[in-house]
Every structure is written in structure tokens, then in C-alpha cells.
PDB file of C-alpha atoms in Angstrom:
ATOM      1  CA  UNK A  69     -38.515 -38.506 -44.008  1.00 71.00           C
ATOM      2  CA  UNK A  70     -36.249 -40.741 -41.887  1.00 87.00           C
ATOM      3  CA  UNK A  71     -33.584 -38.047 -41.695  1.00 93.00           C
ATOM      4  CA  UNK A  72     -35.948 -35.233 -40.740  1.00 97.00           C
ATOM      5  CA  UNK A  73     -35.510 -33.884 -37.186  1.00 98.00           C
ATOM      6  CA  UNK A  74     -37.492 -34.739 -34.069  1.00 98.00           C
ATOM      7  CA  UNK A  75     -39.426 -31.747 -32.701  1.00 98.00           C
ATOM      8  CA  UNK A  76     -39.493 -31.308 -28.911  1.00 98.00           C
ATOM      9  CA  UNK A  77     -41.807 -28.716 -27.356  1.00 97.00           C
ATOM     10  CA  UNK A  78     -41.933 -27.386 -23.804  1.00 95.00           C
ATOM     11  CA  UNK A  79     -43.155 -24.305 -21.984  1.00 92.00           C
ATOM     12  CA  UNK A  80     -39.570 -23.341 -21.160  1.00 88.00           C
ATOM     13  CA  UNK A  81     -36.460 -25.039 -19.785  1.00 86.00           C
ATOM     14  CA  UNK A  82     -37.915 -28.251 -18.403  1.00 86.00           C
ATOM     15  CA  UNK A  83     -38.139 -30.102 -21.687  1.00 91.00           C
ATOM     16  CA  UNK A  84     -34.353 -29.938 -21.940  1.00 91.00           C
ATOM     17  CA  UNK A  85     -34.321 -32.941 -19.580  1.00 89.00           C
ATOM     18  CA  UNK A  86     -36.238 -34.856 -22.258  1.00 93.00           C
ATOM     19  CA  UNK A  87     -33.985 -33.498 -25.009  1.00 94.00           C
ATOM     20  CA  UNK A  88     -30.927 -34.651 -23.034  1.00 92.00           C
ATOM     21  CA  UNK A  89     -32.340 -38.182 -22.730  1.00 93.00           C
ATOM     22  CA  UNK A  90     -33.275 -38.323 -26.437  1.00 95.00           C
ATOM     23  CA  UNK A  91     -29.787 -37.131 -27.437  1.00 93.00           C
ATOM     24  CA  UNK A  92     -28.174 -39.743 -25.193  1.00 93.00           C
ATOM     25  CA  UNK A  93     -30.393 -42.589 -26.409  1.00 94.00           C
ATOM     26  CA  UNK A  94     -30.578 -41.629 -30.099  1.00 95.00           C
ATOM     27  CA  UNK A  95     -27.316 -39.847 -30.941  1.00 93.00           C
ATOM     28  CA  UNK A  96     -27.926 -40.000 -34.713  1.00 94.00           C
ATOM     29  CA  UNK A  97     -31.189 -38.045 -34.540  1.00 97.00           C
ATOM     30  CA  UNK A  98     -31.405 -34.340 -35.402  1.00 96.00           C
ATOM     31  CA  UNK A  99     -33.476 -32.344 -32.920  1.00 97.00           C
ATOM     32  CA  UNK A 100     -35.343 -29.043 -32.953  1.00 97.00           C
ATOM     33  CA  UNK A 101     -36.232 -27.869 -29.451  1.00 96.00           C
ATOM     34  CA  UNK A 102     -38.761 -25.098 -28.895  1.00 96.00           C
ATOM     35  CA  UNK A 103     -39.293 -23.521 -25.481  1.00 94.00           C
ATOM     36  CA  UNK A 104     -42.218 -21.116 -25.109  1.00 95.00           C
ATOM     37  CA  UNK A 105     -40.281 -18.834 -22.804  1.00 92.00           C
ATOM     38  CA  UNK A 106     -42.551 -15.864 -23.512  1.00 94.00           C
ATOM     39  CA  UNK A 107     -45.448 -17.615 -21.763  1.00 94.00           C
ATOM     40  CA  UNK A 108     -43.815 -19.815 -19.134  1.00 88.00           C
ATOM     41  CA  UNK A 109     -44.984 -21.050 -16.687  1.00 88.00           C
ATOM     42  CA  UNK A 110     -48.004 -22.876 -18.097  1.00 91.00           C
ATOM     43  CA  UNK A 111     -49.120 -24.312 -14.752  1.00 87.00           C
ATOM     44  CA  UNK A 112     -51.188 -21.341 -13.490  1.00 89.00           C
ATOM     45  CA  UNK A 113     -52.800 -20.662 -16.886  1.00 92.00           C
ATOM     46  CA  UNK A 114     -56.323 -21.828 -17.835  1.00 92.00           C
ATOM     47  CA  UNK A 115     -56.370 -25.168 -19.666  1.00 91.00           C
ATOM     48  CA  UNK A 116     -57.886 -23.587 -22.791  1.00 94.00           C
ATOM     49  CA  UNK A 117     -55.027 -21.086 -23.002  1.00 96.00           C
ATOM     50  CA  UNK A 118     -52.423 -23.815 -22.466  1.00 95.00           C
ATOM     51  CA  UNK A 119     -54.033 -25.830 -25.264  1.00 96.00           C
ATOM     52  CA  UNK A 120     -53.825 -22.854 -27.630  1.00 97.00           C
ATOM     53  CA  UNK A 121     -50.180 -22.130 -26.754  1.00 97.00           C
ATOM     54  CA  UNK A 122     -49.179 -25.780 -27.067  1.00 97.00           C
ATOM     55  CA  UNK A 123     -50.792 -26.237 -30.481  1.00 98.00           C
ATOM     56  CA  UNK A 124     -49.170 -23.003 -31.687  1.00 98.00           C
ATOM     57  CA  UNK A 125     -45.758 -24.284 -30.602  1.00 98.00           C
ATOM     58  CA  UNK A 126     -46.302 -27.672 -32.228  1.00 98.00           C
ATOM     59  CA  UNK A 127     -47.455 -25.959 -35.439  1.00 98.00           C
ATOM     60  CA  UNK A 128     -44.180 -24.018 -35.483  1.00 98.00           C
ATOM     61  CA  UNK A 129     -42.214 -27.264 -35.250  1.00 98.00           C
ATOM     62  CA  UNK A 130     -44.289 -28.944 -37.962  1.00 98.00           C
ATOM     63  CA  UNK A 131     -43.599 -25.971 -40.231  1.00 97.00           C
ATOM     64  CA  UNK A 132     -39.903 -26.815 -39.864  1.00 97.00           C
ATOM     65  CA  UNK A 133     -40.412 -30.299 -41.242  1.00 97.00           C
ATOM     66  CA  UNK A 134     -40.134 -32.539 -38.180  1.00 98.00           C
ATOM     67  CA  UNK A 135     -40.873 -36.267 -38.469  1.00 98.00           C
ATOM     68  CA  UNK A 136     -42.082 -36.655 -34.867  1.00 98.00           C
ATOM     69  CA  UNK A 137     -43.431 -34.375 -32.153  1.00 98.00           C
ATOM     70  CA  UNK A 138     -42.553 -34.806 -28.489  1.00 98.00           C
ATOM     71  CA  UNK A 139     -44.790 -32.831 -26.124  1.00 97.00           C
ATOM     72  CA  UNK A 140     -42.264 -32.541 -23.300  1.00 95.00           C
ATOM     73  CA  UNK A 141     -44.551 -30.399 -21.152  1.00 93.00           C
ATOM     74  CA  UNK A 142     -46.833 -32.255 -18.729  1.00 90.00           C
ATOM     75  CA  UNK A 143     -49.270 -29.343 -18.560  1.00 91.00           C
ATOM     76  CA  UNK A 144     -49.287 -29.063 -22.358  1.00 94.00           C
ATOM     77  CA  UNK A 145     -49.850 -32.816 -22.638  1.00 93.00           C
ATOM     78  CA  UNK A 146     -52.777 -32.705 -20.228  1.00 91.00           C
ATOM     79  CA  UNK A 147     -54.333 -29.779 -22.111  1.00 93.00           C
ATOM     80  CA  UNK A 148     -53.709 -30.615 -25.756  1.00 95.00           C
ATOM     81  CA  UNK A 149     -52.821 -34.283 -26.316  1.00 94.00           C
ATOM     82  CA  UNK A 150     -56.111 -35.357 -27.885  1.00 94.00           C
ATOM     83  CA  UNK A 151     -56.098 -32.306 -30.175  1.00 96.00           C
ATOM     84  CA  UNK A 152     -52.453 -32.896 -31.087  1.00 97.00           C
ATOM     85  CA  UNK A 153     -53.078 -36.556 -31.881  1.00 96.00           C
ATOM     86  CA  UNK A 154     -55.935 -35.643 -34.218  1.00 97.00           C
ATOM     87  CA  UNK A 155     -54.178 -32.665 -35.809  1.00 98.00           C
ATOM     88  CA  UNK A 156     -50.768 -34.185 -36.466  1.00 98.00           C
ATOM     89  CA  UNK A 157     -50.928 -37.997 -36.352  1.00 97.00           C
ATOM     90  CA  UNK A 158     -54.344 -38.671 -37.860  1.00 97.00           C
ATOM     91  CA  UNK A 159     -54.406 -35.802 -40.354  1.00 97.00           C
ATOM     92  CA  UNK A 160     -50.713 -35.467 -41.252  1.00 97.00           C
ATOM     93  CA  UNK A 161     -49.095 -38.761 -40.295  1.00 97.00           C
ATOM     94  CA  UNK A 162     -46.698 -37.157 -37.785  1.00 98.00           C
ATOM     95  CA  UNK A 163     -46.473 -39.312 -34.626  1.00 98.00           C
ATOM     96  CA  UNK A 164     -46.940 -37.570 -31.283  1.00 98.00           C
ATOM     97  CA  UNK A 165     -45.166 -38.756 -28.126  1.00 97.00           C
ATOM     98  CA  UNK A 166     -46.031 -37.344 -24.712  1.00 95.00           C
ATOM     99  CA  UNK A 167     -44.509 -37.580 -21.243  1.00 93.00           C
ATOM    100  CA  UNK A 168     -47.367 -38.717 -18.996  1.00 93.00           C
ATOM    101  CA  UNK A 169     -47.970 -42.313 -20.127  1.00 92.00           C
ATOM    102  CA  UNK A 170     -44.277 -43.337 -20.089  1.00 92.00           C
ATOM    103  CA  UNK A 171     -43.762 -41.981 -16.557  1.00 93.00           C
ATOM    104  CA  UNK A 172     -46.987 -43.558 -15.289  1.00 94.00           C
ATOM    105  CA  UNK A 173     -45.981 -46.938 -16.691  1.00 92.00           C
ATOM    106  CA  UNK A 174     -42.536 -46.703 -15.105  1.00 93.00           C
ATOM    107  CA  UNK A 175     -43.997 -45.820 -11.692  1.00 95.00           C
ATOM    108  CA  UNK A 176     -46.502 -48.681 -11.822  1.00 95.00           C
ATOM    109  CA  UNK A 177     -43.693 -51.187 -12.315  1.00 93.00           C
ATOM    110  CA  UNK A 178     -41.395 -49.695  -9.669  1.00 95.00           C
ATOM    111  CA  UNK A 179     -43.700 -49.204  -6.679  1.00 96.00           C
ATOM    112  CA  UNK A 180     -43.351 -51.795  -3.921  1.00 96.00           C
ATOM    113  CA  UNK A 181     -46.282 -50.895  -1.695  1.00 96.00           C
ATOM    114  CA  UNK A 182     -48.733 -49.714  -4.367  1.00 96.00           C
ATOM    115  CA  UNK A 183     -48.705 -46.097  -3.141  1.00 97.00           C
ATOM    116  CA  UNK A 184     -47.622 -43.669  -5.852  1.00 98.00           C
ATOM    117  CA  UNK A 185     -47.282 -39.918  -5.473  1.00 97.00           C
ATOM    118  CA  UNK A 186     -47.573 -37.452  -8.332  1.00 97.00           C
ATOM    119  CA  UNK A 187     -46.174 -33.940  -8.099  1.00 97.00           C
ATOM    120  CA  UNK A 188     -46.841 -31.428 -10.848  1.00 94.00           C
ATOM    121  CA  UNK A 189     -48.128 -28.002 -11.746  1.00 90.00           C
ATOM    122  CA  UNK A 190     -51.577 -26.972 -10.580  1.00 91.00           C
ATOM    123  CA  UNK A 191     -52.990 -27.434 -14.075  1.00 90.00           C
ATOM    124  CA  UNK A 192     -51.504 -30.926 -14.483  1.00 90.00           C
ATOM    125  CA  UNK A 193     -52.794 -32.079 -11.102  1.00 93.00           C
ATOM    126  CA  UNK A 194     -56.267 -30.604 -11.656  1.00 91.00           C
ATOM    127  CA  UNK A 195     -56.483 -32.221 -15.103  1.00 91.00           C
ATOM    128  CA  UNK A 196     -56.331 -35.705 -13.543  1.00 92.00           C
ATOM    129  CA  UNK A 197     -54.138 -36.888 -16.434  1.00 92.00           C
ATOM    130  CA  UNK A 198     -51.927 -39.036 -14.210  1.00 94.00           C
ATOM    131  CA  UNK A 199     -54.917 -40.462 -12.351  1.00 93.00           C
ATOM    132  CA  UNK A 200     -56.372 -41.599 -15.674  1.00 92.00           C
ATOM    133  CA  UNK A 201     -53.038 -43.024 -16.793  1.00 92.00           C
ATOM    134  CA  UNK A 202     -52.678 -45.031 -13.567  1.00 93.00           C
ATOM    135  CA  UNK A 203     -56.276 -46.075 -12.954  1.00 88.00           C
ATOM    136  CA  UNK A 204     -55.933 -49.301 -14.932  1.00 80.00           C
ATOM    137  CA  UNK A 205     -53.374 -50.702 -12.469  1.00 86.00           C
ATOM    138  CA  UNK A 206     -55.190 -52.905  -9.904  1.00 88.00           C
ATOM    139  CA  UNK A 207     -54.676 -51.985  -6.268  1.00 89.00           C
ATOM    140  CA  UNK A 208     -52.699 -48.830  -6.941  1.00 94.00           C
ATOM    141  CA  UNK A 209     -53.270 -45.815  -4.677  1.00 95.00           C
ATOM    142  CA  UNK A 210     -52.354 -42.408  -6.087  1.00 96.00           C
ATOM    143  CA  UNK A 211     -51.768 -39.219  -4.105  1.00 96.00           C
ATOM    144  CA  UNK A 212     -51.356 -35.963  -6.043  1.00 97.00           C
ATOM    145  CA  UNK A 213     -49.697 -32.754  -4.905  1.00 97.00           C
ATOM    146  CA  UNK A 214     -49.401 -29.492  -6.828  1.00 96.00           C
ATOM    147  CA  UNK A 215     -45.966 -27.848  -6.485  1.00 96.00           C
ATOM    148  CA  UNK A 216     -46.378 -24.610  -8.474  1.00 91.00           C
ATOM    149  CA  UNK A 217     -43.278 -22.803  -7.191  1.00 95.00           C
ATOM    150  CA  UNK A 218     -40.877 -25.501  -8.369  1.00 95.00           C
ATOM    151  CA  UNK A 219     -41.039 -24.238 -11.962  1.00 90.00           C
ATOM    152  CA  UNK A 220     -40.300 -20.717 -10.751  1.00 90.00           C
ATOM    153  CA  UNK A 221     -37.143 -21.924  -8.993  1.00 93.00           C
ATOM    154  CA  UNK A 222     -35.879 -23.779 -12.076  1.00 90.00           C
ATOM    155  CA  UNK A 223     -36.612 -20.946 -14.482  1.00 84.00           C
ATOM    156  CA  UNK A 224     -34.585 -18.676 -12.193  1.00 88.00           C
ATOM    157  CA  UNK A 225     -31.694 -21.134 -12.054  1.00 89.00           C
ATOM    158  CA  UNK A 226     -32.208 -21.953  -8.356  1.00 93.00           C
ATOM    159  CA  UNK A 227     -31.694 -25.671  -7.674  1.00 93.00           C
ATOM    160  CA  UNK A 228     -30.603 -25.603  -4.021  1.00 94.00           C
ATOM    161  CA  UNK A 229     -30.759 -23.414  -0.917  1.00 96.00           C
ATOM    162  CA  UNK A 230     -32.804 -22.924   2.245  1.00 96.00           C
ATOM    163  CA  UNK A 231     -35.804 -21.317   0.551  1.00 97.00           C
ATOM    164  CA  UNK A 232     -36.152 -24.155  -1.956  1.00 97.00           C
ATOM    165  CA  UNK A 233     -35.830 -26.784   0.771  1.00 97.00           C
ATOM    166  CA  UNK A 234     -38.467 -25.059   2.917  1.00 98.00           C
ATOM    167  CA  UNK A 235     -40.911 -24.948  -0.012  1.00 98.00           C
ATOM    168  CA  UNK A 236     -40.125 -28.570  -0.896  1.00 98.00           C
ATOM    169  CA  UNK A 237     -40.754 -29.658   2.692  1.00 98.00           C
ATOM    170  CA  UNK A 238     -44.158 -27.968   2.684  1.00 98.00           C
ATOM    171  CA  UNK A 239     -45.143 -29.515  -0.647  1.00 98.00           C
ATOM    172  CA  UNK A 240     -43.817 -33.012   0.030  1.00 98.00           C
ATOM    173  CA  UNK A 241     -44.741 -33.615   3.685  1.00 97.00           C
ATOM    174  CA  UNK A 242     -48.271 -34.798   2.703  1.00 97.00           C
ATOM    175  CA  UNK A 243     -46.750 -37.453   0.410  1.00 97.00           C
ATOM    176  CA  UNK A 244     -44.492 -38.648   3.230  1.00 97.00           C
ATOM    177  CA  UNK A 245     -47.491 -38.825   5.572  1.00 97.00           C
ATOM    178  CA  UNK A 246     -49.414 -40.822   2.956  1.00 96.00           C
ATOM    179  CA  UNK A 247     -46.600 -43.361   2.815  1.00 97.00           C
ATOM    180  CA  UNK A 248     -45.758 -43.273  -0.898  1.00 98.00           C
ATOM    181  CA  UNK A 249     -42.703 -45.245  -1.962  1.00 98.00           C
ATOM    182  CA  UNK A 250     -42.612 -43.919  -5.537  1.00 98.00           C
ATOM    183  CA  UNK A 251     -43.078 -40.336  -6.740  1.00 98.00           C
ATOM    184  CA  UNK A 252     -43.603 -39.260 -10.333  1.00 97.00           C
ATOM    185  CA  UNK A 253     -41.924 -35.967 -11.169  1.00 95.00           C
ATOM    186  CA  UNK A 254     -44.935 -34.818 -13.167  1.00 92.00           C
ATOM    187  CA  UNK A 255     -43.260 -31.781 -14.700  1.00 90.00           C
ATOM    188  CA  UNK A 256     -40.162 -31.866 -16.862  1.00 87.00           C
ATOM    189  CA  UNK A 257     -38.693 -29.010 -14.815  1.00 88.00           C
ATOM    190  CA  UNK A 258     -38.678 -31.110 -11.652  1.00 93.00           C
ATOM    191  CA  UNK A 259     -35.754 -33.467 -12.481  1.00 91.00           C
ATOM    192  CA  UNK A 260     -33.557 -30.384 -12.238  1.00 90.00           C
ATOM    193  CA  UNK A 261     -34.570 -30.253  -8.553  1.00 95.00           C
ATOM    194  CA  UNK A 262     -33.955 -33.958  -7.892  1.00 95.00           C
ATOM    195  CA  UNK A 263     -31.374 -33.234  -5.191  1.00 95.00           C
ATOM    196  CA  UNK A 264     -33.759 -31.173  -3.054  1.00 97.00           C
ATOM    197  CA  UNK A 265     -36.780 -33.404  -3.694  1.00 98.00           C
ATOM    198  CA  UNK A 266     -34.875 -36.588  -2.871  1.00 97.00           C
ATOM    199  CA  UNK A 267     -33.375 -34.991   0.249  1.00 97.00           C
ATOM    200  CA  UNK A 268     -36.834 -34.149   1.617  1.00 97.00           C
ATOM    201  CA  UNK A 269     -38.530 -37.429   0.659  1.00 97.00           C
ATOM    202  CA  UNK A 270     -35.654 -39.620   1.797  1.00 96.00           C
ATOM    203  CA  UNK A 271     -33.729 -42.452   0.114  1.00 95.00           C
ATOM    204  CA  UNK A 272     -36.568 -44.938   0.576  1.00 95.00           C
ATOM    205  CA  UNK A 273     -38.717 -43.094  -1.983  1.00 97.00           C
ATOM    206  CA  UNK A 274     -38.028 -43.813  -5.635  1.00 97.00           C
ATOM    207  CA  UNK A 275     -38.270 -40.855  -8.045  1.00 97.00           C
ATOM    208  CA  UNK A 276     -39.580 -41.415 -11.566  1.00 96.00           C
ATOM    209  CA  UNK A 277     -38.697 -38.779 -14.164  1.00 91.00           C
ATOM    210  CA  UNK A 278     -40.465 -38.837 -17.495  1.00 85.00           C
ATOM    211  CA  UNK A 279     -37.342 -38.014 -19.501  1.00 88.00           C
ATOM    212  CA  UNK A 280     -35.743 -41.466 -19.727  1.00 87.00           C
ATOM    213  CA  UNK A 281     -39.063 -43.270 -20.133  1.00 89.00           C
ATOM    214  CA  UNK A 282     -40.081 -40.828 -22.865  1.00 93.00           C
ATOM    215  CA  UNK A 283     -36.775 -41.295 -24.715  1.00 94.00           C
ATOM    216  CA  UNK A 284     -37.382 -45.056 -24.724  1.00 93.00           C
ATOM    217  CA  UNK A 285     -40.862 -44.451 -26.139  1.00 95.00           C
ATOM    218  CA  UNK A 286     -39.404 -42.193 -28.851  1.00 97.00           C
ATOM    219  CA  UNK A 287     -36.956 -44.937 -29.829  1.00 96.00           C
ATOM    220  CA  UNK A 288     -39.666 -47.617 -29.882  1.00 96.00           C
ATOM    221  CA  UNK A 289     -42.042 -45.482 -31.952  1.00 97.00           C
ATOM    222  CA  UNK A 290     -39.349 -44.591 -34.498  1.00 97.00           C
ATOM    223  CA  UNK A 291     -38.445 -48.282 -34.774  1.00 96.00           C
ATOM    224  CA  UNK A 292     -42.090 -49.274 -35.170  1.00 96.00           C
ATOM    225  CA  UNK A 293     -42.651 -46.716 -37.945  1.00 96.00           C
ATOM    226  CA  UNK A 294     -39.279 -47.320 -39.610  1.00 96.00           C
ATOM    227  CA  UNK A 295     -38.307 -43.688 -39.029  1.00 96.00           C
ATOM    228  CA  UNK A 296     -34.892 -44.037 -37.385  1.00 96.00           C
ATOM    229  CA  UNK A 297     -32.243 -41.776 -38.892  1.00 95.00           C
ATOM    230  CA  UNK A 298     -29.951 -43.453 -41.398  1.00 92.00           C
ATOM    231  CA  UNK A 299     -26.544 -44.431 -39.952  1.00 88.00           C
ATOM    232  CA  UNK A 300     -24.196 -41.462 -40.134  1.00 87.00           C
ATOM    233  CA  UNK A 301     -20.781 -41.595 -41.777  1.00 87.00           C
ATOM    234  CA  UNK A 302     -17.830 -41.581 -39.393  1.00 84.00           C
ATOM    235  CA  UNK A 303     -17.224 -38.107 -38.037  1.00 82.00           C
ATOM    236  CA  UNK A 304     -20.661 -36.717 -38.939  1.00 87.00           C
ATOM    237  CA  UNK A 305     -22.650 -35.485 -35.941  1.00 88.00           C
ATOM    238  CA  UNK A 306     -26.332 -34.780 -35.448  1.00 93.00           C
ATOM    239  CA  UNK A 307     -27.722 -31.240 -35.724  1.00 94.00           C
ATOM    240  CA  UNK A 308     -29.412 -29.641 -32.712  1.00 94.00           C
ATOM    241  CA  UNK A 309     -31.446 -26.458 -33.069  1.00 94.00           C
ATOM    242  CA  UNK A 310     -32.797 -24.550 -30.076  1.00 93.00           C
ATOM    243  CA  UNK A 311     -35.641 -22.065 -30.400  1.00 94.00           C
ATOM    244  CA  UNK A 312     -37.364 -19.822 -27.859  1.00 94.00           C
ATOM    245  CA  UNK A 313     -40.298 -17.452 -28.086  1.00 95.00           C
ATOM    246  CA  UNK A 314     -38.527 -14.725 -26.116  1.00 91.00           C
ATOM    247  CA  UNK A 315     -34.968 -13.473 -26.449  1.00 79.00           C
ATOM    248  CA  UNK A 316     -33.529 -14.158 -23.005  1.00 76.00           C
ATOM    249  CA  UNK A 317     -29.827 -14.299 -22.096  1.00 79.00           C
ATOM    250  CA  UNK A 318     -30.855 -16.082 -18.886  1.00 79.00           C
ATOM    251  CA  UNK A 319     -32.573 -18.842 -20.874  1.00 81.00           C
ATOM    252  CA  UNK A 320     -29.463 -19.283 -23.016  1.00 84.00           C
ATOM    253  CA  UNK A 321     -27.203 -19.503 -19.977  1.00 84.00           C
ATOM    254  CA  UNK A 322     -29.452 -21.916 -18.106  1.00 82.00           C
ATOM    255  CA  UNK A 323     -30.002 -24.059 -21.200  1.00 85.00           C
ATOM    256  CA  UNK A 324     -26.246 -24.550 -21.513  1.00 85.00           C
ATOM    257  CA  UNK A 325     -25.983 -25.255 -17.795  1.00 83.00           C
ATOM    258  CA  UNK A 326     -28.774 -27.819 -17.730  1.00 78.00           C
ATOM    259  CA  UNK A 327     -28.277 -29.535 -21.108  1.00 82.00           C
ATOM    260  CA  UNK A 328     -24.632 -29.010 -21.965  1.00 82.00           C
ATOM    261  CA  UNK A 329     -22.423 -27.947 -24.852  1.00 81.00           C
ATOM    262  CA  UNK A 330     -25.005 -29.039 -27.435  1.00 83.00           C
ATOM    263  CA  UNK A 331     -26.667 -25.645 -26.925  1.00 84.00           C
ATOM    264  CA  UNK A 332     -24.583 -23.464 -29.217  1.00 80.00           C
ATOM    265  CA  UNK A 333     -27.149 -20.865 -30.241  1.00 84.00           C
ATOM    266  CA  UNK A 334     -30.781 -20.092 -29.445  1.00 89.00           C
ATOM    267  CA  UNK A 335     -32.973 -18.461 -32.106  1.00 90.00           C
ATOM    268  CA  UNK A 336     -36.056 -16.436 -31.281  1.00 91.00           C
ATOM    269  CA  UNK A 337     -39.354 -17.312 -33.006  1.00 93.00           C
ATOM    270  CA  UNK A 338     -42.951 -16.143 -32.785  1.00 91.00           C
ATOM    271  CA  UNK A 339     -45.644 -18.799 -32.392  1.00 93.00           C
ATOM    272  CA  UNK A 340     -48.748 -16.754 -31.526  1.00 80.00           C
TER     273      UNK A 340
END
């Protein structure tokens, strides 16, 4: 069981930021990444549909014998976490790690003035998942802003340019007016737009991405459950598999651009 792979699920490209952090922090671990490219973006979809798609993707990873599931999609986490916890951890003993709690905890420790902004998809913002995750922190003020077009830019490989900056300005001006000093990138696609987001918000605003915090949680949970991969012999490298629900040359190209040479081949699978 220790040497089984970690399964990472996302609606598309965004979860590659989490995969990158897990690879960097746990280089001995095998990984299977599944992006539901046939149905991305999840943000505009009804919560019930997102829940169904997320569980279908996680089922596909479980069928491949993973030892842990990482729900790298904020919208999927907001829609399906309680179901996933019951279905996989309680019933099957497969731990489930998500991206909302780690990012919320990081933001709570980093804010200086107690004003935290959350940007995410419409579904994530409307779910109130980050509000619930942050409500236990005394004196914290939270301002949420939906930024639905950000996913569209990333999925099209656009990470800079006048149009992106104009959209970012429109989305982020309310957070600037509110006076936030810390902003949670509440979608795993958004770290790929860090340059534009940071430019608009200014250097005084700290950005919190869920990827690094989630990788730390993955490490801690594997340690706690005694599930870390056995030490590898010299010269042996981890195995990384990349799956998508739609055959897309663009996804392959962008995956290599955003994650790196670890993406050698992307296989197409059906989940629903």
C-alpha cells in the first residue's frame, strides 16, 4: 500500500500546480493526475453536477489503486468533499486531502490587518466554503470575489496581456477598496496568473496559493498514516501518469508548459 500512487483530481489544468508542489515536496511518490478536460470549467456548473463529475473522477482514480486522493479543484472540493470523505476514507480507508482548508489556514497566519480576500469561481464563492473554513479565526474579515473568466484564460494558455489585465482590474478593484492585505487564490488555476494578479493588487498584498499548503498536508497525512513511499534505490525515479477525459493537443502542450518535463504522455479516459 505504501508504494501505491497518489491520485490527484482537477477539472482541468489547474491541479497541475498542486501536482508540481507534491512532486517537489515528495519526490519518491508516484502520482496519477486526472484532469476532467471534457467538462472544464466547473465554476459555472450547478453544484449537484460538479459533485457528480468530481465523484466520477475520484472513482476512476480509486480504480487505479491509489493510496490517497487529492481533490485539487476548489469547486470540486466545495461540492463533493463530505461525500468523498464518506465514500473513500470512511468506507474504503483511502485518505482524502483537499485544497481549501490548507489555504485558509495559511492565509489566517499571514494576514497582518485581519482582512482576507478570497477569489474563486462562481460556484466556490457561492458555496461559502472559504467563509466556513475561516470563520473560526477571531477578528478576521473576509471579502469574496468571483473571477469566472480567469479559468478561461488559463485553459487557453493566456497568462498575460491587456485583456487579462483589464479583466483582473475589474475583478480585483473591490478587494483593493476593501483594504485586504492577503488574498487566497481560491482556484488551482489562479497561481498560473500570479503575475497579473500581483501586478493589479500591488506588492503590499500577499497571495496565498493552495498548492504548497496542500503539498505539506499531503506529506503530514502520509507520515501520520505511515504511507510514505519506501526509499528508492539510487537511480530509480518516481512514475507520473497523466490522464484526461478529452483528447486535446492543447491540454498536452499546456500541461508540459505549466508543469514541466514530467508530462511525457497524456492518456484519455472516460469517467462518466
